[in-house]
C-alpha cells in the first residue's frame, strides 16, 4: 500500500455460500456456464485445501458463510509522512469468520496447524503456540504472536478461535479484542450505511467507508476550465461509502450498488452523472450500428436523500447474450476456415485417458477420429459436448471414435463435472500441460478436429453452433464413403 494513500477506512465483505448454492439461479449458472464457478472448484480441489478439509471432518460444501472486516484506524494517516507500511494490530484491525455446517474435528485441526508451524518455524515455535492453547466454555483459543507470522505486517497477536457445535462450527481469526467480541456474541455493529440501504435478502455484501480526507488529494482537484469534469469531481468528493449487494434468486440475480454521500445535494449531483453516463452508453451503442444489450435498458438509478442507487436484475438471457458476444475462442460462432494442419498427418499423441489407460493416436489408424479440445470452464465447450456425443453415437464405434481432449484441468475437476452433467461415458484424454493442444494449434476452445482413416487431418472447427454436430456428422459420413 502506497504511503500516499494511507487514509482511514472500513471494509466489510461477506458471502452466504450455502444460500447461494441453494438458489435456482446459481444452479442454472453451474449447469449452463460452469466456467463462472470454476474458480471455486479449482480452490476446493487443491491438495492443501483437501487435506485441511479432511482433518476438520468437513467438506467444502459444508461452508455456510464467510466474512472479513478490515479497518484502517485514524492513526494510519500519520504514516504518510514516514513512508512506513501500516501494520495489523496498530494501524489496521482484522477479523475473519467462517461458519460451517456440522461439527469439526478440533483436535485433528489443531494438530495439523501445529505440525505445519513446526515444519516452517521449528519445534521451539510450535511449543510456544501449543502452550498458548486455552479452552473456555467449550471454545478453544490459540495465540499467534506477530514474530511467528510476519513482524513486518503484524504489530500484535492474532487470536484463533474454534467454536464447535452439533449443527454449526465457526473458525474465527483476528485481533484478540474482536475475536473475543464475536465469541461472546457482543461484537459491535459496524457503522456502515450500506447495511440499511441494500436489499435485506442479499447473499453477498461488499461495503467500504471512505475517509473524506482522501478526496483532498491533488488527483481529485477540479479543472475549473472544464465544467463537465469539475461537476464530476465535485460529485465524487461527496462520496462517503460504497456498498454492493448481490442477491441470487430462483430465476434471476439482483445486483445493487448503494453510494452514501455527505448530503442530499451531493447525492443528486452523483445521480445526475450516473444517469448521463448510462444514456451516453446507450447512445454510443446505437451510433456504432449495434444493438444495446438488453440488460442496459433495465438498469435503474435513483437518488433517495443522501443515497444513490443503481439496480439491475440479471436474467438467464443476459448471460446467453454475453457469451454469444465473446470471441470464437469462448463464444458460440463456429469457424471452419482453412487451417495449416488440414491435409497433413496429425501430430503424434501419447498420453493417458481419464481412466488411466494409455492413449496413442497411432493405434486408431483405420478409423475416423474426432478430437475435441475443451475445458469444463468453457461454456461453448460444454454446450458442444452433447451434440458431439450424439454425433459419435450415430456411427459404429469400430469405425468412428470421439475423444474429448481436456486442456489443463485435474482429474478431480473433470470427474466431478462429468458426474454432474451425467455424461460419465465421455472418453476423455488428458492434456494437463496442454502440449497436445499446442501441437494441434489450439488458440481458442472448443477446437474440433476430424482425422481420417490414414491419420490425416481433414477438417478443423473452432467454436460452437447448434449445427456443429450435424456438420461433423456429414463430414464423417463423406470420409467413411471413400
Short mmCIF file of C-alpha atoms in Angstrom, two decimals:
data_model
loop_
_atom_site.label_atom_id
_atom_site.label_comp_id
_atom_site.label_asym_id
_atom_site.label_seq_id
_atom_site.Cartn_x
_atom_site.Cartn_y
_atom_site.Cartn_z
CA UNK A 1 0.00 0.00 0.00
CA UNK A 2 1.47 3.30 -1.10
CA UNK A 3 2.02 5.69 1.79
CA UNK A 4 0.41 8.44 -0.34
CA UNK A 5 -2.94 6.70 0.01
CA UNK A 6 -2.93 5.87 3.70
CA UNK A 7 -6.33 7.05 4.91
CA UNK A 8 -8.72 5.69 7.49
CA UNK A 9 -11.22 3.21 6.03
CA UNK A 10 -13.61 0.44 6.95
CA UNK A 11 -14.04 -2.52 4.62
CA UNK A 12 -16.51 -5.36 5.03
CA UNK A 13 -17.07 -8.41 2.83
CA UNK A 14 -19.49 -11.27 3.41
CA UNK A 15 -20.76 -14.13 1.28
CA UNK A 16 -23.57 -16.50 2.29
CA UNK A 17 -22.19 -19.52 0.44
CA UNK A 18 -24.84 -22.06 1.41
CA UNK A 19 -27.72 -19.80 0.45
CA UNK A 20 -26.12 -19.07 -2.93
CA UNK A 21 -25.56 -22.76 -3.68
CA UNK A 22 -29.22 -23.49 -2.96
CA UNK A 23 -30.58 -20.76 -5.22
CA UNK A 24 -32.12 -21.64 -8.57
CA UNK A 25 -30.06 -19.06 -10.45
CA UNK A 26 -26.75 -20.45 -9.15
CA UNK A 27 -27.77 -23.97 -10.15
CA UNK A 28 -28.54 -22.66 -13.63
CA UNK A 29 -25.12 -20.98 -13.85
CA UNK A 30 -23.39 -24.13 -12.63
CA UNK A 31 -25.08 -26.21 -15.32
CA UNK A 32 -25.04 -23.83 -18.29
CA UNK A 33 -21.93 -21.75 -17.58
CA UNK A 34 -19.63 -23.83 -15.34
CA UNK A 35 -16.68 -21.54 -16.10
CA UNK A 36 -18.27 -18.90 -13.83
CA UNK A 37 -17.93 -21.21 -10.82
CA UNK A 38 -14.62 -22.76 -11.91
CA UNK A 39 -12.53 -20.68 -9.50
CA UNK A 40 -14.31 -22.19 -6.54
CA UNK A 41 -13.85 -25.72 -7.92
CA UNK A 42 -10.15 -25.15 -8.51
CA UNK A 43 -9.76 -23.88 -4.95
CA UNK A 44 -11.63 -26.84 -3.48
CA UNK A 45 -9.50 -29.35 -5.42
CA UNK A 46 -6.16 -28.01 -4.22
CA UNK A 47 -4.24 -30.67 -2.30
CA UNK A 48 -3.66 -28.46 0.75
CA UNK A 49 -7.30 -27.44 0.96
CA UNK A 50 -8.46 -31.03 0.65
CA UNK A 51 -6.04 -32.11 3.38
CA UNK A 52 -7.30 -29.38 5.69
CA UNK A 53 -10.94 -30.24 4.99
CA UNK A 54 -10.31 -33.92 5.65
CA UNK A 55 -8.80 -33.07 9.02
CA UNK A 56 -11.76 -30.91 10.01
CA UNK A 57 -14.13 -33.71 9.04
CA UNK A 58 -15.99 -31.25 6.83
CA UNK A 59 -16.44 -30.73 3.11
CA UNK A 60 -16.15 -27.51 1.11
CA UNK A 61 -19.90 -27.74 0.58
CA UNK A 62 -20.37 -27.52 4.36
CA UNK A 63 -19.29 -23.86 4.29
CA UNK A 64 -22.26 -21.72 5.31
CA UNK A 65 -20.75 -18.26 5.18
CA UNK A 66 -17.52 -16.30 5.14
CA UNK A 67 -16.92 -12.75 6.25
CA UNK A 68 -13.98 -10.39 6.64
CA UNK A 69 -13.70 -6.99 8.26
CA UNK A 70 -10.67 -4.75 7.72
CA UNK A 71 -10.48 -1.34 9.38
CA UNK A 72 -7.82 1.28 8.86
CA UNK A 73 -7.67 3.24 12.11
CA UNK A 74 -7.24 7.02 12.32
CA UNK A 75 -3.54 6.65 13.10
CA UNK A 76 -2.92 5.13 9.67
CA UNK A 77 -2.84 8.62 8.14
CA UNK A 78 0.12 9.59 10.34
CA UNK A 79 2.30 7.08 8.45
CA UNK A 80 2.12 9.11 5.24
CA UNK A 81 4.93 11.40 6.36
CA UNK A 82 7.14 8.48 7.49
CA UNK A 83 6.51 6.30 4.40
CA UNK A 84 6.08 3.33 6.69
CA UNK A 85 3.71 0.48 5.91
CA UNK A 86 0.66 0.04 8.15
CA UNK A 87 0.63 -2.98 10.46
CA UNK A 88 -2.25 -5.14 11.53
CA UNK A 89 -2.83 -4.56 15.20
CA UNK A 90 -1.66 -0.95 15.36
CA UNK A 91 -2.99 0.84 12.27
CA UNK A 92 -5.27 -1.88 10.88
CA UNK A 93 -7.69 -4.24 12.62
CA UNK A 94 -8.61 -7.58 11.09
CA UNK A 95 -11.39 -10.09 11.69
CA UNK A 96 -12.17 -13.21 9.61
CA UNK A 97 -15.07 -15.53 10.35
CA UNK A 98 -16.09 -18.78 8.62
CA UNK A 99 -19.18 -20.79 9.55
CA UNK A 100 -19.55 -24.48 8.69
CA UNK A 101 -22.39 -26.96 8.80
CA UNK A 102 -21.64 -29.80 11.23
CA UNK A 103 -19.10 -30.45 13.99
CA UNK A 104 -15.43 -30.23 13.01
CA UNK A 105 -12.59 -32.39 14.36
CA UNK A 106 -10.95 -29.82 16.59
CA UNK A 107 -8.04 -31.95 17.86
CA UNK A 108 -7.02 -33.02 14.34
CA UNK A 109 -7.22 -29.46 13.05
CA UNK A 110 -5.05 -28.03 15.83
CA UNK A 111 -2.53 -30.87 15.46
CA UNK A 112 -2.34 -30.14 11.73
CA UNK A 113 -1.73 -26.44 12.33
CA UNK A 114 0.98 -27.10 14.89
CA UNK A 115 2.71 -29.63 12.63
CA UNK A 116 2.78 -27.13 9.76
CA UNK A 117 4.10 -24.48 12.12
CA UNK A 118 6.90 -26.76 13.29
CA UNK A 119 7.86 -27.55 9.68
CA UNK A 120 8.15 -23.86 8.85
CA UNK A 121 9.37 -22.30 12.12
CA UNK A 122 10.81 -25.14 14.18
CA UNK A 123 9.95 -27.13 17.30
CA UNK A 124 10.51 -24.21 19.71
CA UNK A 125 7.90 -22.09 17.94
CA UNK A 126 5.43 -24.98 17.85
CA UNK A 127 5.72 -25.48 21.61
CA UNK A 128 5.24 -21.77 22.24
CA UNK A 129 1.98 -21.69 20.29
CA UNK A 130 0.85 -25.03 21.71
CA UNK A 131 1.37 -23.67 25.21
CA UNK A 132 -0.95 -20.76 24.43
CA UNK A 133 -3.88 -23.09 23.84
CA UNK A 134 -6.81 -22.42 26.13
CA UNK A 135 -10.36 -23.66 26.37
CA UNK A 136 -13.14 -21.50 27.73
CA UNK A 137 -16.74 -22.59 27.68
CA UNK A 138 -16.05 -25.26 25.11
CA UNK A 139 -14.28 -22.82 22.79
CA UNK A 140 -10.59 -23.37 22.00
CA UNK A 141 -8.14 -20.49 21.54
CA UNK A 142 -4.63 -20.32 20.09
CA UNK A 143 -2.48 -17.17 20.24
CA UNK A 144 -0.22 -16.40 17.30
CA UNK A 145 2.47 -13.81 18.19
CA UNK A 146 3.44 -11.34 15.43
CA UNK A 147 7.00 -12.62 15.10
CA UNK A 148 5.65 -16.08 14.26
CA UNK A 149 3.60 -14.75 11.35
CA UNK A 150 5.34 -11.74 9.83
CA UNK A 151 6.63 -9.00 12.12
CA UNK A 152 6.76 -6.65 9.11
CA UNK A 153 2.99 -6.91 8.72
CA UNK A 154 1.69 -7.60 12.22
CA UNK A 155 2.17 -5.45 15.32
CA UNK A 156 0.06 -7.51 17.71
CA UNK A 157 -1.01 -11.06 18.42
CA UNK A 158 -3.64 -12.77 16.34
CA UNK A 159 -6.18 -14.91 18.15
CA UNK A 160 -7.54 -18.06 16.52
CA UNK A 161 -10.77 -19.47 17.96
CA UNK A 162 -12.58 -22.75 17.23
CA UNK A 163 -16.22 -22.76 18.24
CA UNK A 164 -17.86 -26.18 17.91
CA UNK A 165 -21.48 -27.20 17.85
CA UNK A 166 -23.53 -30.21 16.77
CA UNK A 167 -25.11 -28.32 13.88
CA UNK A 168 -22.67 -25.50 13.24
CA UNK A 169 -18.98 -24.73 13.80
CA UNK A 170 -17.05 -21.49 13.49
CA UNK A 171 -13.43 -20.62 12.79
CA UNK A 172 -12.53 -17.09 13.84
CA UNK A 173 -9.22 -15.28 13.33
CA UNK A 174 -8.25 -11.72 14.06
CA UNK A 175 -7.28 -9.09 16.58
CA UNK A 176 -7.89 -10.58 20.06
CA UNK A 177 -10.40 -7.88 21.08
CA UNK A 178 -12.56 -8.50 18.02
CA UNK A 179 -12.39 -12.30 18.24
CA UNK A 180 -13.47 -12.21 21.89
CA UNK A 181 -16.40 -9.99 20.96
CA UNK A 182 -17.58 -12.45 18.32
CA UNK A 183 -17.17 -15.43 20.64
CA UNK A 184 -19.12 -13.64 23.38
CA UNK A 185 -21.70 -12.58 20.75
CA UNK A 186 -21.16 -8.98 21.78
CA UNK A 187 -19.48 -7.75 18.62
CA UNK A 188 -20.37 -4.17 17.88
CA UNK A 189 -22.41 -3.38 14.78
CA UNK A 190 -20.33 -1.77 12.06
CA UNK A 191 -21.10 1.89 11.25
CA UNK A 192 -21.93 1.17 7.61
CA UNK A 193 -24.95 2.77 5.96
CA UNK A 194 -24.98 0.01 3.30
CA UNK A 195 -26.38 -2.49 5.79
CA UNK A 196 -29.58 -0.45 5.99
CA UNK A 197 -29.87 0.64 2.36
CA UNK A 198 -29.10 -2.58 0.45
CA UNK A 199 -31.72 -5.31 -0.01
CA UNK A 200 -32.14 -7.48 3.06
CA UNK A 201 -32.21 -10.76 1.11
CA UNK A 202 -28.74 -10.33 -0.41
CA UNK A 203 -26.20 -13.15 -0.11
CA UNK A 204 -23.12 -11.13 -0.98
CA UNK A 205 -22.19 -7.82 0.58
CA UNK A 206 -19.23 -5.57 -0.03
CA UNK A 207 -19.00 -2.19 1.64
CA UNK A 208 -16.25 0.34 2.13
CA UNK A 209 -16.36 3.52 4.17
CA UNK A 210 -14.03 6.20 2.86
CA UNK A 211 -12.16 8.89 4.77
CA UNK A 212 -13.31 12.27 3.33
CA UNK A 213 -9.67 13.42 3.52
CA UNK A 214 -8.93 11.12 0.58
CA UNK A 215 -10.72 13.48 -1.78
CA UNK A 216 -8.34 16.33 -0.87
CA UNK A 217 -5.54 14.73 -2.84
CA UNK A 218 -4.32 16.61 -5.98
CA UNK A 219 -5.77 13.89 -8.26
CA UNK A 220 -9.25 14.98 -7.27
CA UNK A 221 -8.83 18.69 -7.85
CA UNK A 222 -11.37 20.00 -10.35
CA UNK A 223 -10.38 21.65 -13.60
CA UNK A 224 -12.46 24.82 -13.50
CA UNK A 225 -11.98 25.32 -17.24
CA UNK A 226 -13.81 22.06 -17.88
CA UNK A 227 -17.28 22.40 -16.31
CA UNK A 228 -18.20 18.77 -17.04
CA UNK A 229 -15.10 17.39 -15.32
CA UNK A 230 -15.47 19.89 -12.47
CA UNK A 231 -19.04 18.66 -11.89
CA UNK A 232 -17.88 15.05 -11.90
CA UNK A 233 -15.10 15.72 -9.38
CA UNK A 234 -17.47 17.66 -7.14
CA UNK A 235 -19.91 14.73 -7.13
CA UNK A 236 -17.18 12.20 -6.36
CA UNK A 237 -15.93 14.28 -3.44
CA UNK A 238 -19.29 13.89 -1.78
CA UNK A 239 -18.97 10.07 -1.57
CA UNK A 240 -18.62 8.68 1.95
CA UNK A 241 -19.43 4.99 1.45
CA UNK A 242 -19.92 2.50 -1.39
CA UNK A 243 -21.86 -0.71 -0.98
CA UNK A 244 -22.51 -3.63 -3.32
CA UNK A 245 -25.17 -6.27 -2.82
CA UNK A 246 -25.78 -9.43 -4.84
CA UNK A 247 -28.96 -11.49 -4.43
CA UNK A 248 -29.20 -14.94 -6.01
CA UNK A 249 -32.88 -15.64 -6.60
CA UNK A 250 -34.74 -18.53 -8.18
CA UNK A 251 -34.76 -17.28 -11.77
CA UNK A 252 -32.51 -14.22 -11.71
CA UNK A 253 -29.77 -12.39 -9.87
CA UNK A 254 -30.15 -8.92 -8.39
CA UNK A 255 -27.21 -6.51 -8.48
CA UNK A 256 -27.35 -3.35 -6.43
CA UNK A 257 -24.90 -0.53 -5.78
CA UNK A 258 -25.54 1.94 -2.98
CA UNK A 259 -23.46 5.11 -2.69
CA UNK A 260 -23.83 7.10 0.51
CA UNK A 261 -22.98 10.81 0.18
CA UNK A 262 -22.33 13.60 2.67
CA UNK A 263 -25.66 15.31 1.88
CA UNK A 264 -28.68 15.18 -0.45
CA UNK A 265 -27.19 17.75 -2.82
CA UNK A 266 -24.10 15.60 -3.41
CA UNK A 267 -26.32 12.56 -3.95
CA UNK A 268 -28.42 14.41 -6.52
CA UNK A 269 -25.28 15.52 -8.39
CA UNK A 270 -23.89 12.00 -8.44
CA UNK A 271 -27.23 10.59 -9.62
CA UNK A 272 -27.21 13.10 -12.49
CA UNK A 273 -23.75 11.91 -13.52
CA UNK A 274 -24.87 8.26 -13.34
CA UNK A 275 -27.95 8.95 -15.46
CA UNK A 276 -25.85 10.81 -18.01
CA UNK A 277 -23.29 8.03 -18.22
CA UNK A 278 -26.00 5.42 -18.75
CA UNK A 279 -27.59 7.48 -21.52
CA UNK A 280 -24.23 8.03 -23.23
CA UNK A 281 -23.51 4.27 -23.17
CA UNK A 282 -26.85 3.52 -24.81
CA UNK A 283 -26.30 6.25 -27.41
CA UNK A 284 -22.78 5.03 -28.20
CA UNK A 285 -24.08 1.51 -28.85
CA UNK A 286 -26.74 2.76 -31.23
CA UNK A 287 -24.34 5.04 -33.14
CA UNK A 288 -21.98 2.11 -33.73
CA UNK A 289 -24.77 0.31 -35.51
CA UNK A 290 -25.10 -2.29 -32.80
CA UNK A 291 -27.97 -3.11 -30.53
CA UNK A 292 -27.53 -2.19 -26.89
CA UNK A 293 -27.52 -5.24 -24.62
CA UNK A 294 -30.97 -5.85 -23.18
CA UNK A 295 -29.61 -5.58 -19.64
CA UNK A 296 -28.55 -1.98 -20.31
CA UNK A 297 -32.19 -0.97 -20.74
CA UNK A 298 -33.12 -2.43 -17.35
CA UNK A 299 -30.55 -0.58 -15.25
CA UNK A 300 -32.35 1.75 -12.86
CA UNK A 301 -30.82 4.66 -10.96
CA UNK A 302 -32.38 6.53 -8.05
CA UNK A 303 -31.43 9.26 -5.59
CA UNK A 304 -33.02 8.99 -2.15
CA UNK A 305 -31.93 11.54 0.44
CA UNK A 306 -28.16 11.05 0.85
CA UNK A 307 -28.01 7.83 -1.18
CA UNK A 308 -27.69 6.99 -4.86
CA UNK A 309 -28.80 3.54 -6.03
CA UNK A 310 -28.01 1.62 -9.20
CA UNK A 311 -30.00 -1.58 -9.59
CA UNK A 312 -30.42 -4.24 -12.25
CA UNK A 313 -31.86 -7.73 -12.47
CA UNK A 314 -29.66 -10.21 -14.37
CA UNK A 315 -31.67 -12.77 -16.33
CA UNK A 316 -30.54 -16.05 -17.94
CA UNK A 317 -30.97 -14.38 -21.33
CA UNK A 318 -28.39 -11.76 -20.32
CA UNK A 319 -25.79 -14.46 -19.70
CA UNK A 320 -26.58 -16.06 -23.03
CA UNK A 321 -26.25 -12.72 -24.80
CA UNK A 322 -22.93 -12.02 -23.07
CA UNK A 323 -21.33 -15.35 -24.01
CA UNK A 324 -22.62 -15.17 -27.57
CA UNK A 325 -20.78 -11.85 -27.99
CA UNK A 326 -17.41 -13.21 -26.88
CA UNK A 327 -14.72 -14.06 -29.46
CA UNK A 328 -14.83 -17.50 -31.06
CA UNK A 329 -12.31 -18.84 -28.56
CA UNK A 330 -15.05 -18.83 -25.95
CA UNK A 331 -18.30 -17.95 -27.69
CA UNK A 332 -20.62 -19.82 -29.99
CA UNK A 333 -19.63 -18.92 -33.53
CA UNK A 334 -18.03 -21.76 -35.47
CA UNK A 335 -15.14 -21.02 -37.80
CA UNK A 336 -14.29 -23.62 -40.43
CA UNK A 337 -11.66 -21.65 -42.31
CA UNK A 338 -8.69 -23.42 -43.84
CA UNK A 339 -6.10 -24.41 -41.26
CA UNK A 340 -2.40 -25.15 -41.79
CA UNK A 341 -2.89 -28.64 -40.30
CA UNK A 342 -5.57 -29.65 -42.77
CA UNK A 343 -4.29 -32.18 -45.30
CA UNK A 344 -1.29 -33.05 -43.13
CA UNK A 345 -0.54 -36.03 -40.94
CA UNK A 346 -1.94 -35.46 -37.45
CA UNK A 347 0.67 -34.71 -34.76
CA UNK A 348 1.67 -37.61 -32.51
CA UNK A 349 -0.44 -38.08 -29.38
CA UNK A 350 0.77 -40.20 -26.48
CA UNK A 351 -0.99 -39.51 -23.20
CA UNK A 352 -3.40 -41.04 -20.68
CA UNK A 353 -7.16 -41.29 -20.68
CA UNK A 354 -9.03 -40.07 -17.62
CA UNK A 355 -9.49 -43.75 -16.79
CA UNK A 356 -5.70 -44.14 -16.53
CA UNK A 357 -5.29 -46.21 -19.68
CA UNK A 358 -2.77 -45.23 -22.37
CA UNK A 359 -3.91 -43.30 -25.42
CA UNK A 360 -1.88 -43.33 -28.64
CA UNK A 361 -3.45 -41.77 -31.71
CA UNK A 362 -1.41 -44.07 -33.93
CA UNK A 363 -3.39 -47.05 -32.55
CA UNK A 364 -6.52 -45.60 -34.18
CA UNK A 365 -5.37 -45.68 -37.81
CA UNK A 366 -8.06 -47.32 -39.90
CA UNK A 367 -10.76 -45.42 -38.00
CA UNK A 368 -12.16 -41.89 -38.23
CA UNK A 369 -11.15 -39.95 -35.10
CA UNK A 370 -12.87 -36.78 -33.90
CA UNK A 371 -10.82 -34.87 -31.34
CA UNK A 372 -12.49 -32.12 -29.34
CA UNK A 373 -10.20 -29.79 -27.35
CA UNK A 374 -12.21 -28.50 -24.40
CA UNK A 375 -12.34 -27.49 -20.70
CA UNK A 376 -15.09 -27.55 -18.08
CA UNK A 377 -14.91 -23.76 -17.58
CA UNK A 378 -15.61 -23.08 -21.28
CA UNK A 379 -19.34 -22.53 -21.83
CA UNK A 380 -19.35 -23.20 -25.61
CA UNK A 381 -17.27 -26.35 -24.99
CA UNK A 382 -19.88 -27.60 -22.55
CA UNK A 383 -22.70 -26.88 -24.99
CA UNK A 384 -20.81 -28.65 -27.80
CA UNK A 385 -20.23 -31.91 -25.91
CA UNK A 386 -23.82 -33.30 -26.07
CA UNK A 387 -24.00 -32.57 -29.82
CA UNK A 388 -20.67 -34.32 -30.43
CA UNK A 389 -21.67 -37.27 -28.25
CA UNK A 390 -24.88 -37.68 -30.29
CA UNK A 391 -22.86 -37.40 -33.49
CA UNK A 392 -20.48 -40.19 -32.48
CA UNK A 393 -23.33 -42.39 -31.23
CA UNK A 394 -24.80 -42.46 -34.74
CA UNK A 395 -21.76 -44.38 -36.03
CA UNK A 396 -20.30 -47.80 -35.34
CA UNK A 397 -17.65 -47.49 -32.63
CA UNK A 398 -15.41 -49.75 -34.74
CA UNK A 399 -15.40 -47.09 -37.45
CA UNK A 400 -15.55 -43.77 -35.60
CA UNK A 401 -14.07 -42.67 -32.25
CA UNK A 402 -14.87 -39.42 -30.47
CA UNK A 403 -12.26 -38.33 -27.92
CA UNK A 404 -12.51 -35.18 -25.78
CA UNK A 405 -9.02 -33.81 -25.07
CA UNK A 406 -9.19 -31.79 -21.86
CA UNK A 407 -6.96 -28.74 -21.62
CA UNK A 408 -5.04 -28.35 -18.40
CA UNK A 409 -7.52 -29.49 -15.74
CA UNK A 410 -7.19 -32.01 -12.93
CA UNK A 411 -8.79 -35.45 -12.82
CA UNK A 412 -10.89 -34.37 -9.83
CA UNK A 413 -12.43 -31.40 -11.63
CA UNK A 414 -13.14 -33.38 -14.82
CA UNK A 415 -14.68 -36.35 -12.97
CA UNK A 416 -16.86 -34.07 -10.87
CA UNK A 417 -18.01 -32.25 -14.00
CA UNK A 418 -18.84 -35.48 -15.87
CA UNK A 419 -20.85 -36.81 -12.93
CA UNK A 420 -22.74 -33.55 -12.54
CA UNK A 421 -23.53 -33.36 -16.26
CA UNK A 422 -24.37 -37.10 -16.33
CA UNK A 423 -22.02 -37.80 -19.23
CA UNK A 424 -19.70 -40.23 -17.47
CA UNK A 425 -19.47 -42.26 -20.71
CA UNK A 426 -17.46 -39.48 -22.38
CA UNK A 427 -13.97 -40.64 -23.42
CA UNK A 428 -11.56 -38.02 -22.07
CA UNK A 429 -7.85 -37.76 -22.89
CA UNK A 430 -5.65 -35.75 -20.52
CA UNK A 431 -3.56 -32.82 -21.75
CA UNK A 432 -2.62 -31.21 -18.45
CA UNK A 433 0.42 -29.33 -19.76
CA UNK A 434 -1.50 -28.51 -22.99
CA UNK A 435 1.36 -29.78 -25.20
CA UNK A 436 -1.07 -31.72 -27.38
CA UNK A 437 -3.17 -28.59 -27.74
CA UNK A 438 -0.16 -26.59 -28.86
CA UNK A 439 0.80 -29.30 -31.38
CA UNK A 440 -2.71 -29.07 -32.83
CA UNK A 441 -2.61 -25.27 -32.97
CA UNK A 442 -5.16 -24.71 -30.23
CA UNK A 443 -5.50 -20.98 -29.53
CA UNK A 444 -9.18 -20.97 -28.65
CA UNK A 445 -11.60 -23.64 -27.50
CA UNK A 446 -13.64 -25.55 -28.39
CA UNK A 447 -11.49 -26.74 -31.30
CA UNK A 448 -12.78 -29.87 -33.04
CA UNK A 449 -10.51 -31.85 -35.36
CA UNK A 450 -11.65 -34.58 -37.78
CA UNK A 451 -8.93 -37.11 -38.72
CA UNK A 452 -9.39 -39.69 -41.48
CA UNK A 453 -8.54 -43.42 -41.53
CA UNK A 454 -4.96 -42.69 -42.64
CA UNK A 455 -4.30 -40.33 -39.73
CA UNK A 456 -4.58 -37.17 -41.87
CA UNK A 457 -6.33 -34.04 -40.56
CA UNK A 458 -9.28 -33.33 -42.85
CA UNK A 459 -11.43 -30.73 -41.04
CA UNK A 460 -10.98 -28.27 -38.17
CA UNK A 461 -13.75 -26.25 -36.50
CA UNK A 462 -13.32 -23.55 -33.84
CA UNK A 463 -16.24 -22.51 -31.65
CA UNK A 464 -19.76 -23.88 -31.29
CA UNK A 465 -23.09 -23.55 -33.03
CA UNK A 466 -26.25 -25.69 -32.80
CA UNK A 467 -25.39 -27.16 -36.22
CA UNK A 468 -21.89 -28.32 -35.25
CA UNK A 469 -22.91 -31.93 -34.60
CA UNK A 470 -24.74 -32.23 -37.92
CA UNK A 471 -21.85 -30.56 -39.77
CA UNK A 472 -19.27 -33.01 -38.41
CA UNK A 473 -21.63 -35.94 -38.93
CA UNK A 474 -21.84 -35.10 -42.63
CA UNK A 475 -18.04 -34.80 -42.86
CA UNK A 476 -17.55 -38.18 -41.18
CA UNK A 477 -20.10 -39.82 -43.48
CA UNK A 478 -18.23 -38.49 -46.50
CA UNK A 479 -14.89 -39.81 -45.21
CA UNK A 480 -16.42 -43.23 -44.47
CA UNK A 481 -17.77 -43.48 -48.02
CA UNK A 482 -14.31 -43.05 -49.56
#
